Coordinates of C-alpha atoms and ligand atoms in Angstrom, one line a residue:
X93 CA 29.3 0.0 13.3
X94 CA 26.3 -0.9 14.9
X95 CA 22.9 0.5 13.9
X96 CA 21.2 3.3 15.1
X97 CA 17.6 2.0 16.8
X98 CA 14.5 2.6 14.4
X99 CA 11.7 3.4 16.5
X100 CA 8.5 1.8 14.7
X101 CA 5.0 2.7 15.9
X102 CA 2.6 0.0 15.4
X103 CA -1.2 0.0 15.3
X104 CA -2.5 -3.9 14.8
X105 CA -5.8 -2.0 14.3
X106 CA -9.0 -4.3 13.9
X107 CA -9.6 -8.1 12.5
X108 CA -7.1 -9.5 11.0
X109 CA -5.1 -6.1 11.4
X110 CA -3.1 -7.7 14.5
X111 CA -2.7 -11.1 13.7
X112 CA -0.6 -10.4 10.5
X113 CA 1.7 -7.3 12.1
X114 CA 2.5 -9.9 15.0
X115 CA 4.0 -12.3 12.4
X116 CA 5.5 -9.3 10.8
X117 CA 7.0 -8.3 13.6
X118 CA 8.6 -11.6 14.9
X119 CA 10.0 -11.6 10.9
X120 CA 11.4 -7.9 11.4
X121 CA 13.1 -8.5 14.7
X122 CA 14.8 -11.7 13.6
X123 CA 15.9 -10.3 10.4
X124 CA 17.6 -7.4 12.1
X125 CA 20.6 -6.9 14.4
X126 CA 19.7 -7.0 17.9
X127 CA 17.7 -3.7 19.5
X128 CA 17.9 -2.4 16.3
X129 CA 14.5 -1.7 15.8
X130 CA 12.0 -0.8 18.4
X131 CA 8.1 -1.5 18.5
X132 CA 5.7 0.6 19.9
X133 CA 2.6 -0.9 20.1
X134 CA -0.7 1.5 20.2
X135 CA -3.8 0.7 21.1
X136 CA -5.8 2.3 18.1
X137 CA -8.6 0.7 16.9
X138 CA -12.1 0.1 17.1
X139 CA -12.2 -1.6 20.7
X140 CA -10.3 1.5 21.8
X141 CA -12.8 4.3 19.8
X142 CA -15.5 2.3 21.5
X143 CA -14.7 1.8 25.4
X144 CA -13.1 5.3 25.0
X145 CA -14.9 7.3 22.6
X146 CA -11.9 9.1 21.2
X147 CA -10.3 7.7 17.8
X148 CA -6.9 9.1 18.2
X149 CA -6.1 11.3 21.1
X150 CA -5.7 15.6 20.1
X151 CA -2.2 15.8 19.4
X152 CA -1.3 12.4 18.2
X153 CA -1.2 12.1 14.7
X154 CA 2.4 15.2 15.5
X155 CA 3.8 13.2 17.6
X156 CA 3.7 10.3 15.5
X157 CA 6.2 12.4 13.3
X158 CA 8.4 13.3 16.2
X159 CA 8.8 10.4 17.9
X160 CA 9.1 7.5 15.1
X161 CA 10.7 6.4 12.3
X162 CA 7.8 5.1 10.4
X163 CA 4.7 3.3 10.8
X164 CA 3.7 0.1 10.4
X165 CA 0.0 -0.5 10.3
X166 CA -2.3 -3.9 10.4
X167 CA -5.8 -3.0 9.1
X168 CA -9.0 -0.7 10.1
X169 CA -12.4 -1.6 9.6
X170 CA -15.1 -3.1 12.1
X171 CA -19.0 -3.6 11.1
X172 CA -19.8 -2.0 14.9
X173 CA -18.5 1.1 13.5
X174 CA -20.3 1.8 10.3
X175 CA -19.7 5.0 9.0
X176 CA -15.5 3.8 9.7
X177 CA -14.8 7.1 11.7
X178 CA -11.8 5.3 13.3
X179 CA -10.5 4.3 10.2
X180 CA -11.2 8.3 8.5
X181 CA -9.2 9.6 11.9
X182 CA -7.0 7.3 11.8
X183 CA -5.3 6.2 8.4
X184 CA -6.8 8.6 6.3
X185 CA -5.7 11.0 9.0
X186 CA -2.5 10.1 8.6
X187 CA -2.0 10.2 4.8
X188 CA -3.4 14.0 5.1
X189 CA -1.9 14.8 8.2
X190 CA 1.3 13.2 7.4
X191 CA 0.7 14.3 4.0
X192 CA 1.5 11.0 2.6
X193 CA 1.4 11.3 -1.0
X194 CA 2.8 8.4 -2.4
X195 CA 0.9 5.2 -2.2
X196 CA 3.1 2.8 -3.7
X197 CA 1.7 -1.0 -4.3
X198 CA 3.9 -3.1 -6.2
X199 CA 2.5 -5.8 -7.8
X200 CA 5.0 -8.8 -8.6
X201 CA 4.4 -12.4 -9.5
X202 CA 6.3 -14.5 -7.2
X203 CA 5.5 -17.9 -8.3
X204 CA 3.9 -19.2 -11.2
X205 CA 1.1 -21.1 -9.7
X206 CA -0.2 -18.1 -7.8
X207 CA -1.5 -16.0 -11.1
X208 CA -4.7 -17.0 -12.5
X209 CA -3.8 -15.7 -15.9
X210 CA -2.7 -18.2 -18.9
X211 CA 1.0 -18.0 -19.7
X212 CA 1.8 -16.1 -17.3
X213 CA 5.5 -17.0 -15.7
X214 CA 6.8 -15.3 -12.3
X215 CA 8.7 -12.1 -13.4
X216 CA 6.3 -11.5 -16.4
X217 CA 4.5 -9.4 -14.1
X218 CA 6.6 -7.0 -12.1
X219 CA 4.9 -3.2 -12.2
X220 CA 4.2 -0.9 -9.3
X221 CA 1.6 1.3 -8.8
X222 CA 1.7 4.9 -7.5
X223 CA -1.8 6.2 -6.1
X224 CA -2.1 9.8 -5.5
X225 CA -2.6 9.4 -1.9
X226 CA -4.2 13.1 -0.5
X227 CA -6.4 14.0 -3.1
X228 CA -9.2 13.1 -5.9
X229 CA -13.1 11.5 -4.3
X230 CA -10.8 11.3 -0.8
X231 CA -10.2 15.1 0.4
X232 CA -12.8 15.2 2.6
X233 CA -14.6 17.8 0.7
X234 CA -18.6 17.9 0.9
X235 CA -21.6 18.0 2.6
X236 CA -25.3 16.5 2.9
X237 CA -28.5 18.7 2.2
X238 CA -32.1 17.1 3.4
X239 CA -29.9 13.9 4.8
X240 CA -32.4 11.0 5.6
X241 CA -34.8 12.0 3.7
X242 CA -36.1 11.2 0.4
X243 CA -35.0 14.5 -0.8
X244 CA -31.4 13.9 0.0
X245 CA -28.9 15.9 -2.1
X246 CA -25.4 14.8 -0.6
X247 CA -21.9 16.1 -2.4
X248 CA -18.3 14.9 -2.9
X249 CA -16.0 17.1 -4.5
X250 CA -13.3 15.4 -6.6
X251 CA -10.2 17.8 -6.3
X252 CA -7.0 17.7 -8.2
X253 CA -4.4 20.5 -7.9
X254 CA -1.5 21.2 -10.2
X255 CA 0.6 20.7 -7.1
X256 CA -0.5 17.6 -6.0
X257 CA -0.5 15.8 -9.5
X258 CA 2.6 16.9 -10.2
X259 CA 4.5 15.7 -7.0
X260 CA 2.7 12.0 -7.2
X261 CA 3.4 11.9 -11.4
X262 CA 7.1 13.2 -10.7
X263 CA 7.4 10.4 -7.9
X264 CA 6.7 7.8 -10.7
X265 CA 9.0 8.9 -13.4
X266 CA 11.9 9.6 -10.7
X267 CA 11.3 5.9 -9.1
X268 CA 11.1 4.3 -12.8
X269 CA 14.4 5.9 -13.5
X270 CA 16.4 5.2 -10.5
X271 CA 14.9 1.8 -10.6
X272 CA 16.0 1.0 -14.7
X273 CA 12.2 1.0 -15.4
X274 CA 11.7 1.9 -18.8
X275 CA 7.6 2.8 -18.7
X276 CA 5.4 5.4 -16.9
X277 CA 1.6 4.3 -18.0
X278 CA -0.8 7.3 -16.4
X279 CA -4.6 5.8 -15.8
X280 CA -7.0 8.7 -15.4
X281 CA -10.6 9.4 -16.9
X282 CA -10.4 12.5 -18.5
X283 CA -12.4 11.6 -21.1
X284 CA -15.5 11.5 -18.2
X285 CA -13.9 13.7 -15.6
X286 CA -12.6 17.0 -18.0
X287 CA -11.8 19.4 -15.0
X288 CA -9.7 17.3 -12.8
X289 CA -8.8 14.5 -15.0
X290 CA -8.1 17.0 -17.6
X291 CA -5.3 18.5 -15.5
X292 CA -4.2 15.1 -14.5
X293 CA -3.1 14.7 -18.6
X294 CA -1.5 18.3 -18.8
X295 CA 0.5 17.6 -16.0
X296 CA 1.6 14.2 -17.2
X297 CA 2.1 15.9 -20.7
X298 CA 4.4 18.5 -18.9
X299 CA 6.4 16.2 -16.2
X300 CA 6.8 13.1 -19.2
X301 CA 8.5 15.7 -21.6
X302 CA 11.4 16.0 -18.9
X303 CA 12.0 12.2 -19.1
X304 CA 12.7 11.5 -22.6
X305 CA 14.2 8.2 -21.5
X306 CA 11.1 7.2 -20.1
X307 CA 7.9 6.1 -22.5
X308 CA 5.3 7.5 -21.1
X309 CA 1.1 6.4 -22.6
X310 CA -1.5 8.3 -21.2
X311 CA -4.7 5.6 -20.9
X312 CA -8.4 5.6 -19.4
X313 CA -8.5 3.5 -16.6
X314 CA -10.8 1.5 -18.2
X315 CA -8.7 0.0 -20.5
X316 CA -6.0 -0.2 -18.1
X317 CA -8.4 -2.5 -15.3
X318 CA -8.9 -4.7 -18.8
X319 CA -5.2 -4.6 -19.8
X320 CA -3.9 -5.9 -16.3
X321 CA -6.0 -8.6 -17.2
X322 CA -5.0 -9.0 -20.8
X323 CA -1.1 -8.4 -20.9
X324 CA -0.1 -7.1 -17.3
X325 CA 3.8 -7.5 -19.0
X326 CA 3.6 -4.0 -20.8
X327 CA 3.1 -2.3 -17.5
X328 CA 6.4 -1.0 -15.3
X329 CA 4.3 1.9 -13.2
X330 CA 1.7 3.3 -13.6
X331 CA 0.6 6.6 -11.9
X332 CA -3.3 7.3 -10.7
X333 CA -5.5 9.4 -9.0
X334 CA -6.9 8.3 -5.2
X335 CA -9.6 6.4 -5.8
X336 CA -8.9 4.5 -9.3
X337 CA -5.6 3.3 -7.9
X338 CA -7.5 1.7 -4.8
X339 CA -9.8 -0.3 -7.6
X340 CA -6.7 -1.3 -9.6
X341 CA -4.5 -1.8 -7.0
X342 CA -7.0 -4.7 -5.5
X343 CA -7.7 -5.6 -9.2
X344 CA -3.7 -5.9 -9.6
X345 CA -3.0 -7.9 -6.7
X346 CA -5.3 -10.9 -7.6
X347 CA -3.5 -11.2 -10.8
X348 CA -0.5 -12.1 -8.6
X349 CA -1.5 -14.3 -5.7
X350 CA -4.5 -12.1 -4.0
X351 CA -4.5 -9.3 -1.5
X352 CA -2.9 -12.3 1.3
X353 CA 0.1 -11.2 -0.8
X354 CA 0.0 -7.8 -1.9
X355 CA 1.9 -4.4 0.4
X356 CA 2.2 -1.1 0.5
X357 CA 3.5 1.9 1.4
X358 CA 2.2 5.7 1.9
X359 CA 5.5 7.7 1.6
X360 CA 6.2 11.5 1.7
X361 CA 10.0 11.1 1.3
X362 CA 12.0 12.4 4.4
X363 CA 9.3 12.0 6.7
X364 CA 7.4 9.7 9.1
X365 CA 5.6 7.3 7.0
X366 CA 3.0 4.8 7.0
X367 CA 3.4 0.7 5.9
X368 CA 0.5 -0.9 5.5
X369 CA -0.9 -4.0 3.6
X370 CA -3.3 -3.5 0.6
X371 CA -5.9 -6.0 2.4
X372 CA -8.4 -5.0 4.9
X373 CA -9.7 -6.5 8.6
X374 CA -11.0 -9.2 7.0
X375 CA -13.9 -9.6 9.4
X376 CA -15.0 -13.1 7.5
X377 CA -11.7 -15.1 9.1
X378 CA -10.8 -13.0 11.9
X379 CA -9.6 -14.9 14.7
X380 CA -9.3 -18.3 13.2
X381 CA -5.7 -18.3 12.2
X382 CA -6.7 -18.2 8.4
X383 CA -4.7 -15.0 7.9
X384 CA -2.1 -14.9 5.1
X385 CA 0.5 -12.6 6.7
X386 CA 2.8 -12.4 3.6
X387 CA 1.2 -9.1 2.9
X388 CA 2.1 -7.7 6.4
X389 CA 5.6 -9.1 6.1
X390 CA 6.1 -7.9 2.8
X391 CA 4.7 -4.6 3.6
X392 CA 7.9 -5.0 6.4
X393 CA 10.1 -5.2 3.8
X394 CA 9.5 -2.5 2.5
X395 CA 9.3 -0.5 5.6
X396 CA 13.2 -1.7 5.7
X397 CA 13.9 -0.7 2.4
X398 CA 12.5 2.8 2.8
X399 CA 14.4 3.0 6.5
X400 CA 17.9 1.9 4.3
X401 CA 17.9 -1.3 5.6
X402 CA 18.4 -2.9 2.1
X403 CA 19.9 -6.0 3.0
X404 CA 17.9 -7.2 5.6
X405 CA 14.5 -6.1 3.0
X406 CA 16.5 -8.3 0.7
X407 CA 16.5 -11.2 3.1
X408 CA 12.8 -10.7 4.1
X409 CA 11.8 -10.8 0.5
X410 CA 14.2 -13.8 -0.2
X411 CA 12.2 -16.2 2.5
X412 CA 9.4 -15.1 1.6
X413 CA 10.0 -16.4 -1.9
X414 CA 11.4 -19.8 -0.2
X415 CA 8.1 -20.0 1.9
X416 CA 6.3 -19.9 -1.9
X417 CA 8.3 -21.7 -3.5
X418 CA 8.0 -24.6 -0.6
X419 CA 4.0 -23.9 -0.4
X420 CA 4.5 -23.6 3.5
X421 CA 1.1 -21.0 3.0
X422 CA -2.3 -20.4 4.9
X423 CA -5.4 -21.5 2.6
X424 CA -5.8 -18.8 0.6
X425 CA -2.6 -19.9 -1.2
X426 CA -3.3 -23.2 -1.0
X427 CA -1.6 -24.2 1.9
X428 CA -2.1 -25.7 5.8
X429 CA -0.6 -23.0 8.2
X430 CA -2.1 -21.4 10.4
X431 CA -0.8 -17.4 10.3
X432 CA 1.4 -18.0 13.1
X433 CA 2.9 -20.9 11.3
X434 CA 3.2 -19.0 8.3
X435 CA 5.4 -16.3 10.4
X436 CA 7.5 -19.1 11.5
X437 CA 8.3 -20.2 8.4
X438 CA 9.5 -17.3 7.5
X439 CA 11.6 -16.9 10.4
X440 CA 12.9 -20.5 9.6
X441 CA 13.8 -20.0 6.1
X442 CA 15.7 -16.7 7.1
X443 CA 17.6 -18.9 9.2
X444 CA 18.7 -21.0 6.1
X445 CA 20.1 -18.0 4.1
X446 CA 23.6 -17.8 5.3
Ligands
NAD1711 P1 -10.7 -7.1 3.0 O1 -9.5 -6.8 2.3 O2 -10.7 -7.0 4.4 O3 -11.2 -8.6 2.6 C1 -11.6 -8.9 1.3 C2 -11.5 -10.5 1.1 O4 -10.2 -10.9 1.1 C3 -12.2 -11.2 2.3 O5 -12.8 -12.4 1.8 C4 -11.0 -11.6 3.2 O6 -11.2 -12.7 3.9 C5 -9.9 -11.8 2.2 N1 -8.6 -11.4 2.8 C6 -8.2 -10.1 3.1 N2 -7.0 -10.1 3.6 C7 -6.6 -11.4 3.7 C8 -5.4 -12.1 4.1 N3 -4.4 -11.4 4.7 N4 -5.4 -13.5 4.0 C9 -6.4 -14.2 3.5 N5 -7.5 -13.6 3.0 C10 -7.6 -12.2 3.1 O7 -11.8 -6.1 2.4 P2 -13.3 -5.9 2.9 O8 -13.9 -7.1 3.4 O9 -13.9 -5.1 1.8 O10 -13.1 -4.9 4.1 C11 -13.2 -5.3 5.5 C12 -12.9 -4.0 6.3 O11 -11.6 -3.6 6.1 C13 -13.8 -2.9 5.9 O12 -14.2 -2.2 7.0 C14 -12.9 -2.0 5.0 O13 -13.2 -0.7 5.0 C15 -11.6 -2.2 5.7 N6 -10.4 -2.0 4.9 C16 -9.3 -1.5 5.5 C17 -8.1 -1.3 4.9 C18 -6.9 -0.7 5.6 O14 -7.0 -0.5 6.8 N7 -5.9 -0.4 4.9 C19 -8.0 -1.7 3.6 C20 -9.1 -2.3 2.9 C21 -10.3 -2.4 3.6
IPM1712 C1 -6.9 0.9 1.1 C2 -8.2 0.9 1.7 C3 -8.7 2.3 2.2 C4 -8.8 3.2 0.9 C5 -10.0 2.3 3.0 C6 -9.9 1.5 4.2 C7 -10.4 3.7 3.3 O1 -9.2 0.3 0.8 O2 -5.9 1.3 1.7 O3 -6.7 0.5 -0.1 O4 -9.8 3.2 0.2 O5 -7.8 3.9 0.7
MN1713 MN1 -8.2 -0.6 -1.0

């Protein structure tokens, strides 16, 4: 039977953003059968908010839903616009809008020589993160009194509903279930942060109780920034609010290679969603073919996986690991490629797995 066309709408975005979806892109389409998948390429960005003014057009973010399968997505983030309003419209438009509210970061030592921790060997470390993706310090919710002067008051509220926690917590324990995991580590502050931390541990409480199978350990984020560090192997997944699972998920990529390495995905199950590497635009190598698009392709994978195209995310992830395993890398990994050449590679080795 042949396969029904995915429709994929891609934004390249700024810096780096472009150069590493192109590579993911040639890996995609030769990994899958012909016309199978279909790329839309969108102009969004910071060259387009600044020759057009407009961020994302009135009406876009809906037909995202309507018209594609999923979203794959490069990186946002230019110093002409400093207070990132493309990036605000844009990708955390879409994890609101969209109502993405799984951030899922997996975190997986592929090769020995690319952890900078003692002892460690690849599948020692092999945990995934899921961030809370809609709420905590990123709602949206505040306001400036006096701003620019010395007097300045300005205001973020933190916010965590019952709802929202529950959903994200529930996400983990189903996924480390279905997946043979045997631990659900919850990282909060609620020690510091009673009111919405607080609920973050009676929710955990509540949800863990209907997965006995599951061992569940509540810890302060602290302790789990220092324990990625100190024995990353007693972690399976571990659930967190917004903005303490963007520090530890950058914190938990370097222990496995660096962010050149590390994807993700912003999920609400059933519905359009949004791939995207953990790294930024990387303004600092932009244009010099310096890129590590491993993230990007990676981050393709799991767009596959997501879409049900198992065995083709299978075959991704397999040349990547030959790529590794060869060092056919860009610098960052210790390599000579270029990005491009890095993509090829890829493609090459997919080539060799039949
Ligand atoms: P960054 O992730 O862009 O870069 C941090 C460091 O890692 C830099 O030294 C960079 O050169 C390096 N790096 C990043 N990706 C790499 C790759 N694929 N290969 C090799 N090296 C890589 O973080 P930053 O510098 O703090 O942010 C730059 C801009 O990107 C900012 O505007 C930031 O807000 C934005 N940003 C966007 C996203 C996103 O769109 N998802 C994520 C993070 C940061
Ligand atoms: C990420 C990024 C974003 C975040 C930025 C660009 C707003 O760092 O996806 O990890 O903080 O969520
Ligand atoms: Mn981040």
């Amino acid at each position: 039977m042949e396969a029904r066309q995915l429709r994929i709408g891609v934004i390249g975005g700024d810096g780096i953003g472009p150069e590493v979806v192109r590579e993911a892109i040639k890996v995609l389409s030769a990994v899958s059968p012909p016309a199978s998948l279909a790329f839309d390429e969108l102009p969004y960005g910071a060259d387009h908010t600044l020759e057009t003014g407009v961020t994302l057009p009135p009406g876009e973010m809906e037909r995202f839903a309507r018209d594609y399968d999923a979203l794959l997505l490069g990186a946002l983030g230019d110093p002409r616009i400093p207070d990132m309003r493309h990036a605000v419209d844009i990708l955390m438009g879409a994890r609101r809008k969209l109502d993405l509210y799984i951030n899922k970061r997996p975190v997986r030592l592929l090769q020995d020589r690319l952890t900078p921790l003692k002892d460690r060997h690849r599948g020692d470390i092999d945990l995934v993160i899921f961030r809370e993706n809609t709420e905590g310090a990123y709602a949206g919710i505040g306001g400036a009194l006096k701003a620019g002067t010395r007097d300045e008051v300005a205001v973020t509220e933190m916010i965590a509903t019952w709802k929202g926690t529950d959903r994200i917590v529930r996400a983990a324990f189903e996924w480390a279930r279905a997946n043979g995991r045997r631990r659900v580590c919850m990282a909060s502050k609620y020690n510091a942060i009673p009111h919405a931390h607080g609920l973050w541990a009676r929710v955990f409480r509540e949800v863990s109780a209907e997965f006995p199978d599951i061992e569940a350990t509540a810890l302060f984020a602290d302790v789990v920034a220092m324990e990625l560090v100190r024995d990353p192997t007693r972690f399976d997944v571990i659930v967190t609010s917004n903005l303490l699972g963007d520090i530890l998920s950058d914190l938990a990529a370097q222990i496995v290679g660096g962010i050149g390495l590390a994807p993700s995905a912003n999920i609400h199950p059933g519905r359009t969603s949004l791939f995207e590497p953990v790294h930024g635009s990387a303004p600092d190598i932009a244009g010099r073919g310096l890129a590590n698009p491993l993230a990007a392709v990676l981050t393709g994978a799991m767009m596959l996986r997501h879409l049900d195209r198992r065995e083709d995310a299978a075959r991704v992830e397999a040349a990547v690991d030959r790529v590794l395993h060869e060092g056919s890398t860009t610098p960052d990994l210790g390599g000579t490629l270029t990005t491009a050449g890095v993509g090829d590679a890829v493609v090459e080795a997919l080539g060799r797995d039949r």
